[in-house]
Amino acid sequence: MEFIKFLHSLIRYAVLLVVLVAFLVNLRGWLMQRPVIVWERMVTIWAMIICHIQLVLGIVLYATNAAAFHSKDAGAWQNYVMHVHIGSMVLAIVLVTVGRMLSKRAQDERRKQMLITVSYGIALALMLYATP
């Protein structure tokens, strides 16, 4: 279990980095009105994949320690994780997924980049807010 906790803590940096890169690359493309390049598309896909891996690890951690979060003696840290961290991270990953799926269906390159920029930007802000 400690290995999963370590992995969850380690992957958070990869999640923040890849979502930041995807946000910045698509922001630049959107502002400069240029087409999406293959590696830029791959960054958004990798951001979504790493976010989902992080979500699965977080669910495993929560499922194995659920009793500690629901006890009457739960302290401030358990309450923070239970309410702020889990809710914000799930919402951020939903934004990443929805933004990627909507951009995949968009026909216009500029709209694709705008959808990724907005959804990944809000998701990144939520992640930074809720990352311990």
Short mmCIF file of N, CA, C and O in Angstrom, two decimals:
data_model
loop_
_atom_site.label_atom_id
_atom_site.label_comp_id
_atom_site.label_asym_id
_atom_site.label_seq_id
_atom_site.Cartn_x
_atom_site.Cartn_y
_atom_site.Cartn_z
N MET A 1 0.82 -1.19 0.00
CA MET A 1 0.00 0.00 0.00
C MET A 1 0.87 1.26 0.00
O MET A 1 0.50 2.25 -0.60
N GLU A 2 1.99 1.19 0.69
CA GLU A 2 2.88 2.35 0.71
C GLU A 2 3.45 2.64 -0.68
O GLU A 2 3.70 3.78 -1.02
N PHE A 3 3.63 1.57 -1.47
CA PHE A 3 4.12 1.77 -2.82
C PHE A 3 3.11 2.53 -3.67
O PHE A 3 3.48 3.43 -4.43
N ILE A 4 1.83 2.22 -3.52
CA ILE A 4 0.79 2.93 -4.27
C ILE A 4 0.72 4.39 -3.82
O ILE A 4 0.56 5.28 -4.64
N LYS A 5 0.86 4.62 -2.53
CA LYS A 5 0.86 5.98 -2.01
C LYS A 5 2.06 6.76 -2.56
O LYS A 5 1.93 7.92 -2.96
N PHE A 6 3.24 6.11 -2.59
CA PHE A 6 4.43 6.74 -3.16
C PHE A 6 4.23 7.04 -4.64
O PHE A 6 4.58 8.13 -5.12
N LEU A 7 3.68 6.07 -5.37
CA LEU A 7 3.45 6.25 -6.80
C LEU A 7 2.46 7.39 -7.06
O LEU A 7 2.66 8.20 -7.96
N HIS A 8 1.41 7.45 -6.25
CA HIS A 8 0.41 8.53 -6.38
C HIS A 8 1.06 9.89 -6.12
O HIS A 8 0.78 10.86 -6.82
N SER A 9 1.93 9.95 -5.14
CA SER A 9 2.63 11.20 -4.83
C SER A 9 3.62 11.58 -5.93
O SER A 9 3.80 12.76 -6.23
N LEU A 10 4.27 10.59 -6.51
CA LEU A 10 5.25 10.85 -7.55
C LEU A 10 4.61 11.27 -8.87
O LEU A 10 5.07 12.22 -9.51
N ILE A 11 3.53 10.60 -9.23
CA ILE A 11 2.88 10.87 -10.52
C ILE A 11 2.22 12.25 -10.54
O ILE A 11 2.01 12.82 -11.61
N ARG A 12 1.94 12.82 -9.38
CA ARG A 12 1.30 14.14 -9.37
C ARG A 12 2.14 15.18 -10.10
O ARG A 12 1.61 16.07 -10.75
N TYR A 13 3.46 15.05 -10.02
CA TYR A 13 4.32 16.00 -10.72
C TYR A 13 4.24 15.80 -12.23
O TYR A 13 4.24 16.77 -12.99
N ALA A 14 4.15 14.57 -12.66
CA ALA A 14 3.99 14.29 -14.09
C ALA A 14 2.65 14.81 -14.59
O ALA A 14 2.56 15.38 -15.68
N VAL A 15 1.61 14.65 -13.79
CA VAL A 15 0.28 15.15 -14.16
C VAL A 15 0.32 16.67 -14.33
O VAL A 15 -0.13 17.20 -15.35
N LEU A 16 0.85 17.36 -13.33
CA LEU A 16 0.91 18.82 -13.40
C LEU A 16 1.75 19.29 -14.58
O LEU A 16 1.36 20.22 -15.29
N LEU A 17 2.86 18.63 -14.81
CA LEU A 17 3.75 19.03 -15.90
C LEU A 17 3.11 18.82 -17.26
O LEU A 17 3.11 19.72 -18.11
N VAL A 18 2.55 17.66 -17.50
CA VAL A 18 2.00 17.37 -18.82
C VAL A 18 0.73 18.18 -19.09
O VAL A 18 0.49 18.60 -20.22
N VAL A 19 -0.09 18.42 -18.08
CA VAL A 19 -1.27 19.27 -18.28
C VAL A 19 -0.85 20.71 -18.54
O VAL A 19 -1.42 21.40 -19.39
N LEU A 20 0.19 21.18 -17.84
CA LEU A 20 0.71 22.53 -18.09
C LEU A 20 1.25 22.66 -19.51
O LEU A 20 0.95 23.64 -20.21
N VAL A 21 2.02 21.67 -19.96
CA VAL A 21 2.58 21.71 -21.32
C VAL A 21 1.44 21.69 -22.35
O VAL A 21 1.46 22.47 -23.32
N ALA A 22 0.46 20.82 -22.16
CA ALA A 22 -0.66 20.76 -23.10
C ALA A 22 -1.41 22.09 -23.14
O ALA A 22 -1.80 22.57 -24.22
N PHE A 23 -1.61 22.69 -21.97
CA PHE A 23 -2.29 23.99 -21.90
C PHE A 23 -1.49 25.06 -22.65
O PHE A 23 -2.04 25.79 -23.48
N LEU A 24 -0.20 25.15 -22.36
CA LEU A 24 0.62 26.20 -22.98
C LEU A 24 0.77 26.02 -24.49
O LEU A 24 0.71 27.00 -25.24
N VAL A 25 0.94 24.80 -24.93
CA VAL A 25 1.09 24.53 -26.36
C VAL A 25 -0.18 24.89 -27.11
O VAL A 25 -0.14 25.53 -28.17
N ASN A 26 -1.32 24.51 -26.56
CA ASN A 26 -2.58 24.83 -27.24
C ASN A 26 -2.94 26.30 -27.12
O ASN A 26 -3.56 26.85 -28.03
N LEU A 27 -2.57 26.94 -26.04
CA LEU A 27 -2.77 28.39 -25.91
C LEU A 27 -1.97 29.12 -26.98
O LEU A 27 -2.50 30.01 -27.66
N ARG A 28 -0.72 28.73 -27.15
CA ARG A 28 0.12 29.34 -28.18
C ARG A 28 -0.46 29.10 -29.58
O ARG A 28 -0.54 30.03 -30.39
N GLY A 29 -0.88 27.89 -29.85
CA GLY A 29 -1.47 27.58 -31.16
C GLY A 29 -2.76 28.34 -31.40
O GLY A 29 -3.03 28.79 -32.51
N TRP A 30 -3.57 28.47 -30.34
CA TRP A 30 -4.84 29.19 -30.47
C TRP A 30 -4.60 30.67 -30.72
O TRP A 30 -5.23 31.27 -31.60
N LEU A 31 -3.66 31.26 -29.99
CA LEU A 31 -3.40 32.69 -30.16
C LEU A 31 -2.69 33.01 -31.47
O LEU A 31 -2.91 34.06 -32.07
N MET A 32 -1.84 32.10 -31.93
CA MET A 32 -1.12 32.32 -33.18
C MET A 32 -1.89 31.82 -34.41
O MET A 32 -1.41 31.98 -35.53
N GLN A 33 -3.04 31.21 -34.17
CA GLN A 33 -3.92 30.71 -35.24
C GLN A 33 -3.18 29.77 -36.20
O GLN A 33 -3.23 29.93 -37.41
N ARG A 34 -2.53 28.78 -35.63
CA ARG A 34 -1.83 27.82 -36.47
C ARG A 34 -2.41 26.43 -36.23
O ARG A 34 -3.02 26.18 -35.20
N PRO A 35 -2.23 25.51 -37.16
CA PRO A 35 -2.83 24.18 -37.02
C PRO A 35 -2.19 23.35 -35.90
O PRO A 35 -1.06 23.62 -35.48
N VAL A 36 -2.92 22.35 -35.47
CA VAL A 36 -2.43 21.45 -34.43
C VAL A 36 -1.41 20.51 -35.06
O VAL A 36 -1.66 19.89 -36.09
N ILE A 37 -0.25 20.40 -34.42
CA ILE A 37 0.81 19.52 -34.88
C ILE A 37 0.66 18.18 -34.15
O ILE A 37 0.09 18.12 -33.06
N VAL A 38 1.17 17.11 -34.73
CA VAL A 38 1.00 15.77 -34.17
C VAL A 38 1.49 15.68 -32.73
O VAL A 38 0.81 15.13 -31.87
N TRP A 39 2.66 16.21 -32.42
CA TRP A 39 3.18 16.09 -31.06
C TRP A 39 2.32 16.88 -30.07
O TRP A 39 2.21 16.49 -28.90
N GLU A 40 1.70 17.96 -30.54
CA GLU A 40 0.80 18.71 -29.65
C GLU A 40 -0.43 17.89 -29.32
O GLU A 40 -0.92 17.91 -28.19
N ARG A 41 -0.93 17.18 -30.30
CA ARG A 41 -2.09 16.31 -30.07
C ARG A 41 -1.70 15.18 -29.12
O ARG A 41 -2.48 14.80 -28.26
N MET A 42 -0.48 14.66 -29.27
CA MET A 42 -0.02 13.58 -28.40
C MET A 42 0.13 14.04 -26.94
O MET A 42 -0.14 13.28 -26.01
N VAL A 43 0.53 15.29 -26.76
CA VAL A 43 0.65 15.82 -25.39
C VAL A 43 -0.72 15.84 -24.71
O VAL A 43 -0.83 15.48 -23.53
N THR A 44 -1.75 16.24 -25.44
CA THR A 44 -3.09 16.26 -24.83
C THR A 44 -3.58 14.85 -24.52
O THR A 44 -4.24 14.64 -23.51
N ILE A 45 -3.24 13.90 -25.38
CA ILE A 45 -3.63 12.51 -25.12
C ILE A 45 -2.88 11.97 -23.90
O ILE A 45 -3.48 11.34 -23.02
N TRP A 46 -1.57 12.23 -23.83
CA TRP A 46 -0.79 11.77 -22.68
C TRP A 46 -1.27 12.43 -21.38
O TRP A 46 -1.27 11.78 -20.33
N ALA A 47 -1.67 13.68 -21.47
CA ALA A 47 -2.20 14.35 -20.27
C ALA A 47 -3.44 13.62 -19.77
O ALA A 47 -3.58 13.37 -18.56
N MET A 48 -4.32 13.26 -20.68
CA MET A 48 -5.54 12.55 -20.29
C MET A 48 -5.21 11.17 -19.72
O MET A 48 -5.77 10.77 -18.70
N ILE A 49 -4.29 10.46 -20.35
CA ILE A 49 -3.93 9.11 -19.88
C ILE A 49 -3.31 9.17 -18.48
O ILE A 49 -3.69 8.40 -17.59
N ILE A 50 -2.37 10.07 -18.28
CA ILE A 50 -1.71 10.17 -16.97
C ILE A 50 -2.70 10.61 -15.89
O ILE A 50 -2.64 10.13 -14.75
N CYS A 51 -3.62 11.50 -16.25
CA CYS A 51 -4.65 11.91 -15.29
C CYS A 51 -5.51 10.72 -14.87
O CYS A 51 -5.86 10.57 -13.69
N HIS A 52 -5.86 9.87 -15.81
CA HIS A 52 -6.69 8.71 -15.49
C HIS A 52 -5.92 7.68 -14.67
O HIS A 52 -6.50 7.04 -13.78
N ILE A 53 -4.65 7.51 -14.94
CA ILE A 53 -3.83 6.62 -14.10
C ILE A 53 -3.79 7.15 -12.67
O ILE A 53 -3.96 6.40 -11.70
N GLN A 54 -3.60 8.45 -12.53
CA GLN A 54 -3.58 9.08 -11.21
C GLN A 54 -4.92 8.91 -10.50
O GLN A 54 -4.97 8.67 -9.29
N LEU A 55 -6.01 9.03 -11.24
CA LEU A 55 -7.34 8.84 -10.67
C LEU A 55 -7.52 7.42 -10.14
O LEU A 55 -8.03 7.22 -9.04
N VAL A 56 -7.10 6.44 -10.92
CA VAL A 56 -7.22 5.04 -10.49
C VAL A 56 -6.39 4.80 -9.22
O VAL A 56 -6.87 4.16 -8.28
N LEU A 57 -5.17 5.32 -9.18
CA LEU A 57 -4.35 5.17 -7.98
C LEU A 57 -5.01 5.84 -6.78
O LEU A 57 -5.00 5.30 -5.67
N GLY A 58 -5.59 7.01 -6.99
CA GLY A 58 -6.29 7.70 -5.90
C GLY A 58 -7.50 6.94 -5.41
O GLY A 58 -7.77 6.87 -4.20
N ILE A 59 -8.24 6.33 -6.32
CA ILE A 59 -9.41 5.53 -5.93
C ILE A 59 -8.98 4.31 -5.14
O ILE A 59 -9.61 3.94 -4.14
N VAL A 60 -7.87 3.68 -5.56
CA VAL A 60 -7.36 2.53 -4.81
C VAL A 60 -6.94 2.96 -3.40
O VAL A 60 -7.27 2.29 -2.42
N LEU A 61 -6.26 4.08 -3.29
CA LEU A 61 -5.86 4.58 -1.97
C LEU A 61 -7.08 4.89 -1.10
O LEU A 61 -7.10 4.57 0.09
N TYR A 62 -8.07 5.51 -1.69
CA TYR A 62 -9.27 5.84 -0.92
C TYR A 62 -10.02 4.57 -0.51
O TYR A 62 -10.47 4.46 0.63
N ALA A 63 -10.13 3.62 -1.42
CA ALA A 63 -10.87 2.40 -1.13
C ALA A 63 -10.21 1.58 -0.02
O ALA A 63 -10.91 0.94 0.78
N THR A 64 -8.90 1.60 0.03
CA THR A 64 -8.21 0.83 1.08
C THR A 64 -8.21 1.53 2.43
O THR A 64 -8.01 0.88 3.45
N ASN A 65 -8.45 2.83 2.45
CA ASN A 65 -8.45 3.59 3.71
C ASN A 65 -9.77 4.30 3.96
O ASN A 65 -9.81 5.29 4.67
N ALA A 66 -10.86 3.82 3.38
CA ALA A 66 -12.14 4.51 3.47
C ALA A 66 -12.62 4.65 4.92
O ALA A 66 -13.22 5.66 5.28
N ALA A 67 -12.37 3.65 5.74
CA ALA A 67 -12.84 3.71 7.13
C ALA A 67 -12.20 4.87 7.88
O ALA A 67 -12.84 5.52 8.71
N ALA A 68 -10.95 5.18 7.59
CA ALA A 68 -10.27 6.28 8.27
C ALA A 68 -10.89 7.63 7.93
O ALA A 68 -10.91 8.54 8.75
N PHE A 69 -11.41 7.75 6.71
CA PHE A 69 -12.00 9.02 6.29
C PHE A 69 -13.39 9.23 6.87
O PHE A 69 -13.84 10.36 7.01
N HIS A 70 -14.08 8.16 7.20
CA HIS A 70 -15.45 8.27 7.66
C HIS A 70 -15.59 8.14 9.18
O HIS A 70 -16.70 8.18 9.70
N SER A 71 -14.49 7.99 9.89
CA SER A 71 -14.58 7.85 11.35
C SER A 71 -14.90 9.20 11.99
O SER A 71 -14.69 10.26 11.41
N LYS A 72 -15.40 9.12 13.22
CA LYS A 72 -15.74 10.35 13.94
C LYS A 72 -14.48 11.11 14.36
O LYS A 72 -14.53 12.30 14.63
N ASP A 73 -13.36 10.41 14.42
CA ASP A 73 -12.10 11.03 14.82
C ASP A 73 -11.30 11.56 13.63
O ASP A 73 -10.12 11.88 13.79
N ALA A 74 -11.92 11.66 12.50
CA ALA A 74 -11.21 12.15 11.31
C ALA A 74 -10.77 13.59 11.55
O ALA A 74 -11.55 14.45 11.94
N GLY A 75 -9.49 13.82 11.33
CA GLY A 75 -8.93 15.14 11.58
C GLY A 75 -9.07 16.05 10.37
O GLY A 75 -9.76 15.75 9.39
N ALA A 76 -8.36 17.16 10.45
CA ALA A 76 -8.44 18.15 9.37
C ALA A 76 -7.90 17.60 8.06
O ALA A 76 -8.43 17.90 6.99
N TRP A 77 -6.84 16.79 8.13
CA TRP A 77 -6.26 16.24 6.91
C TRP A 77 -7.24 15.30 6.21
O TRP A 77 -7.43 15.37 5.00
N GLN A 78 -7.91 14.43 6.96
CA GLN A 78 -8.88 13.52 6.36
C GLN A 78 -10.05 14.28 5.77
O GLN A 78 -10.55 13.94 4.70
N ASN A 79 -10.49 15.33 6.46
CA ASN A 79 -11.59 16.14 5.93
C ASN A 79 -11.17 16.87 4.65
O ASN A 79 -11.95 16.98 3.71
N TYR A 80 -9.93 17.35 4.62
CA TYR A 80 -9.43 18.01 3.41
C TYR A 80 -9.40 17.04 2.25
O TYR A 80 -9.89 17.34 1.15
N VAL A 81 -8.83 15.86 2.48
CA VAL A 81 -8.74 14.86 1.41
C VAL A 81 -10.13 14.44 0.98
O VAL A 81 -10.41 14.30 -0.22
N MET A 82 -11.01 14.22 1.93
CA MET A 82 -12.36 13.74 1.63
C MET A 82 -13.15 14.74 0.80
O MET A 82 -13.82 14.35 -0.15
N HIS A 83 -13.07 16.00 1.12
CA HIS A 83 -13.94 16.97 0.47
C HIS A 83 -13.24 17.75 -0.65
O HIS A 83 -13.70 17.76 -1.79
N VAL A 84 -12.17 18.40 -0.33
CA VAL A 84 -11.53 19.30 -1.28
C VAL A 84 -10.72 18.53 -2.32
O VAL A 84 -10.92 18.71 -3.53
N HIS A 85 -9.82 17.69 -1.88
CA HIS A 85 -8.90 17.01 -2.79
C HIS A 85 -9.63 16.09 -3.76
O HIS A 85 -9.47 16.21 -4.98
N ILE A 86 -10.42 15.19 -3.25
CA ILE A 86 -11.10 14.23 -4.12
C ILE A 86 -12.06 14.92 -5.07
O ILE A 86 -12.06 14.67 -6.28
N GLY A 87 -12.87 15.83 -4.56
CA GLY A 87 -13.85 16.52 -5.42
C GLY A 87 -13.19 17.35 -6.50
O GLY A 87 -13.59 17.30 -7.67
N SER A 88 -12.18 18.11 -6.13
CA SER A 88 -11.50 18.96 -7.11
C SER A 88 -10.76 18.15 -8.16
O SER A 88 -10.77 18.48 -9.35
N MET A 89 -10.10 17.09 -7.74
CA MET A 89 -9.35 16.28 -8.70
C MET A 89 -10.26 15.52 -9.66
O MET A 89 -9.96 15.44 -10.85
N VAL A 90 -11.35 15.00 -9.16
CA VAL A 90 -12.29 14.31 -10.06
C VAL A 90 -12.86 15.31 -11.06
O VAL A 90 -12.95 15.02 -12.26
N LEU A 91 -13.22 16.49 -10.60
CA LEU A 91 -13.74 17.52 -11.51
C LEU A 91 -12.69 17.93 -12.53
O LEU A 91 -12.99 18.10 -13.71
N ALA A 92 -11.45 18.06 -12.10
CA ALA A 92 -10.37 18.43 -13.02
C ALA A 92 -10.16 17.35 -14.09
O ALA A 92 -9.99 17.66 -15.28
N ILE A 93 -10.21 16.09 -13.69
CA ILE A 93 -10.02 15.01 -14.66
C ILE A 93 -11.22 14.91 -15.59
O ILE A 93 -11.05 14.61 -16.78
N VAL A 94 -12.40 15.19 -15.10
CA VAL A 94 -13.57 15.24 -15.98
C VAL A 94 -13.39 16.36 -17.01
O VAL A 94 -13.68 16.17 -18.20
N LEU A 95 -12.89 17.52 -16.59
CA LEU A 95 -12.65 18.62 -17.52
C LEU A 95 -11.61 18.25 -18.58
O LEU A 95 -11.76 18.58 -19.76
N VAL A 96 -10.55 17.57 -18.16
CA VAL A 96 -9.53 17.14 -19.11
C VAL A 96 -10.14 16.18 -20.13
O VAL A 96 -9.93 16.32 -21.34
N THR A 97 -10.91 15.23 -19.66
CA THR A 97 -11.51 14.23 -20.55
C THR A 97 -12.53 14.86 -21.49
O THR A 97 -12.51 14.60 -22.70
N VAL A 98 -13.40 15.68 -20.96
CA VAL A 98 -14.43 16.32 -21.79
C VAL A 98 -13.79 17.28 -22.79
O VAL A 98 -14.18 17.31 -23.96
N GLY A 99 -12.81 18.04 -22.35
CA GLY A 99 -12.12 18.94 -23.27
C GLY A 99 -11.45 18.21 -24.41
O GLY A 99 -11.52 18.62 -25.57
N ARG A 100 -10.81 17.10 -24.10
CA ARG A 100 -10.15 16.30 -25.14
C ARG A 100 -11.18 15.70 -26.10
O ARG A 100 -10.99 15.71 -27.31
N MET A 101 -12.27 15.18 -25.57
CA MET A 101 -13.30 14.57 -26.42
C MET A 101 -13.99 15.61 -27.30
O MET A 101 -14.26 15.36 -28.48
N LEU A 102 -14.28 16.77 -26.75
CA LEU A 102 -14.92 17.83 -27.55
C LEU A 102 -13.97 18.34 -28.63
O LEU A 102 -14.39 18.62 -29.76
N SER A 103 -12.70 18.46 -28.30
CA SER A 103 -11.74 18.94 -29.30
C SER A 103 -11.55 17.91 -30.40
O SER A 103 -11.29 18.25 -31.55
N LYS A 104 -11.67 16.66 -30.05
CA LYS A 104 -11.53 15.59 -31.05
C LYS A 104 -12.66 15.65 -32.07
O LYS A 104 -12.46 15.37 -33.25
N ARG A 105 -13.85 16.06 -31.61
CA ARG A 105 -15.01 16.12 -32.49
C ARG A 105 -15.11 17.45 -33.25
O ARG A 105 -15.87 17.54 -34.21
N ALA A 106 -14.41 18.45 -32.82
CA ALA A 106 -14.47 19.77 -33.47
C ALA A 106 -13.84 19.70 -34.86
O ALA A 106 -12.86 18.99 -35.07
N GLN A 107 -14.38 20.45 -35.79
CA GLN A 107 -13.89 20.46 -37.16
C GLN A 107 -12.81 21.52 -37.37
O GLN A 107 -11.87 21.31 -38.11
N ASP A 108 -12.98 22.65 -36.74
CA ASP A 108 -12.07 23.78 -36.91
C ASP A 108 -10.86 23.65 -35.98
O ASP A 108 -11.01 23.38 -34.79
N GLU A 109 -9.66 23.86 -36.51
CA GLU A 109 -8.43 23.75 -35.71
C GLU A 109 -8.41 24.77 -34.57
O GLU A 109 -7.98 24.47 -33.47
N ARG A 110 -8.87 25.96 -34.85
CA ARG A 110 -8.87 27.01 -33.83
C ARG A 110 -9.80 26.64 -32.68
O ARG A 110 -9.48 26.86 -31.51
N ARG A 111 -10.94 26.07 -33.01
CA ARG A 111 -11.89 25.64 -31.97
C ARG A 111 -11.30 24.49 -31.15
O ARG A 111 -11.49 24.45 -29.93
N LYS A 112 -10.59 23.58 -31.80
CA LYS A 112 -9.94 22.48 -31.08
C LYS A 112 -8.99 23.02 -30.02
O LYS A 112 -9.01 22.59 -28.87
N GLN A 113 -8.16 23.96 -30.42
CA GLN A 113 -7.18 24.52 -29.49
C GLN A 113 -7.84 25.34 -28.40
O GLN A 113 -7.40 25.33 -27.26
N MET A 114 -8.91 26.04 -28.73
CA MET A 114 -9.63 26.81 -27.73
C MET A 114 -10.26 25.89 -26.68
O MET A 114 -10.18 26.17 -25.47
N LEU A 115 -10.85 24.79 -27.12
CA LEU A 115 -11.46 23.85 -26.18
C LEU A 115 -10.42 23.25 -25.24
O LEU A 115 -10.65 23.15 -24.03
N ILE A 116 -9.29 22.85 -25.79
CA ILE A 116 -8.22 22.28 -24.95
C ILE A 116 -7.68 23.35 -24.00
O ILE A 116 -7.48 23.09 -22.81
N THR A 117 -7.45 24.55 -24.50
CA THR A 117 -6.90 25.62 -23.67
C THR A 117 -7.81 25.93 -22.49
O THR A 117 -7.35 26.01 -21.34
N VAL A 118 -9.08 26.08 -22.75
CA VAL A 118 -10.02 26.44 -21.67
C VAL A 118 -10.18 25.29 -20.68
O VAL A 118 -10.05 25.48 -19.46
N SER A 119 -10.44 24.09 -21.19
CA SER A 119 -10.69 22.97 -20.28
C SER A 119 -9.44 22.56 -19.50
O SER A 119 -9.51 22.33 -18.29
N TYR A 120 -8.29 22.51 -20.17
CA TYR A 120 -7.06 22.13 -19.47
C TYR A 120 -6.62 23.25 -18.54
O TYR A 120 -6.02 22.98 -17.49
N GLY A 121 -6.87 24.50 -18.89
CA GLY A 121 -6.52 25.61 -18.02
C GLY A 121 -7.30 25.60 -16.72
O GLY A 121 -6.74 25.78 -15.63
N ILE A 122 -8.60 25.38 -16.82
CA ILE A 122 -9.43 25.30 -15.61
C ILE A 122 -9.04 24.07 -14.79
O ILE A 122 -8.94 24.13 -13.56
N ALA A 123 -8.80 22.95 -15.48
CA ALA A 123 -8.39 21.73 -14.79
C ALA A 123 -7.06 21.93 -14.07
O ALA A 123 -6.89 21.49 -12.92
N LEU A 124 -6.13 22.61 -14.72
CA LEU A 124 -4.83 22.87 -14.10
C LEU A 124 -4.99 23.74 -12.86
O LEU A 124 -4.36 23.49 -11.82
N ALA A 125 -5.84 24.76 -12.93
CA ALA A 125 -6.08 25.60 -11.76
C ALA A 125 -6.67 24.79 -10.61
O ALA A 125 -6.27 24.96 -9.46
N LEU A 126 -7.62 23.91 -10.92
CA LEU A 126 -8.20 23.06 -9.88
C LEU A 126 -7.16 22.12 -9.28
O LEU A 126 -7.13 21.90 -8.07
N MET A 127 -6.32 21.57 -10.14
CA MET A 127 -5.28 20.65 -9.66
C MET A 127 -4.28 21.37 -8.75
O MET A 127 -3.90 20.85 -7.70
N LEU A 128 -3.89 22.57 -9.13
CA LEU A 128 -2.96 23.33 -8.30
C LEU A 128 -3.59 23.71 -6.98
O LEU A 128 -2.93 23.74 -5.94
N TYR A 129 -4.88 24.00 -7.00
CA TYR A 129 -5.60 24.35 -5.79
C TYR A 129 -5.68 23.16 -4.82
O TYR A 129 -5.52 23.33 -3.61
N ALA A 130 -5.90 21.97 -5.35
CA ALA A 130 -6.17 20.82 -4.50
C ALA A 130 -4.98 19.90 -4.29
O ALA A 130 -5.10 18.90 -3.60
N THR A 131 -3.84 20.19 -4.88
CA THR A 131 -2.67 19.34 -4.68
C THR A 131 -2.04 19.66 -3.33
O THR A 131 -1.69 20.79 -3.05
N PRO A 132 -1.91 18.64 -2.49
CA PRO A 132 -1.30 18.89 -1.17
C PRO A 132 0.20 19.09 -1.26
O PRO A 132 0.85 18.69 -2.16
#
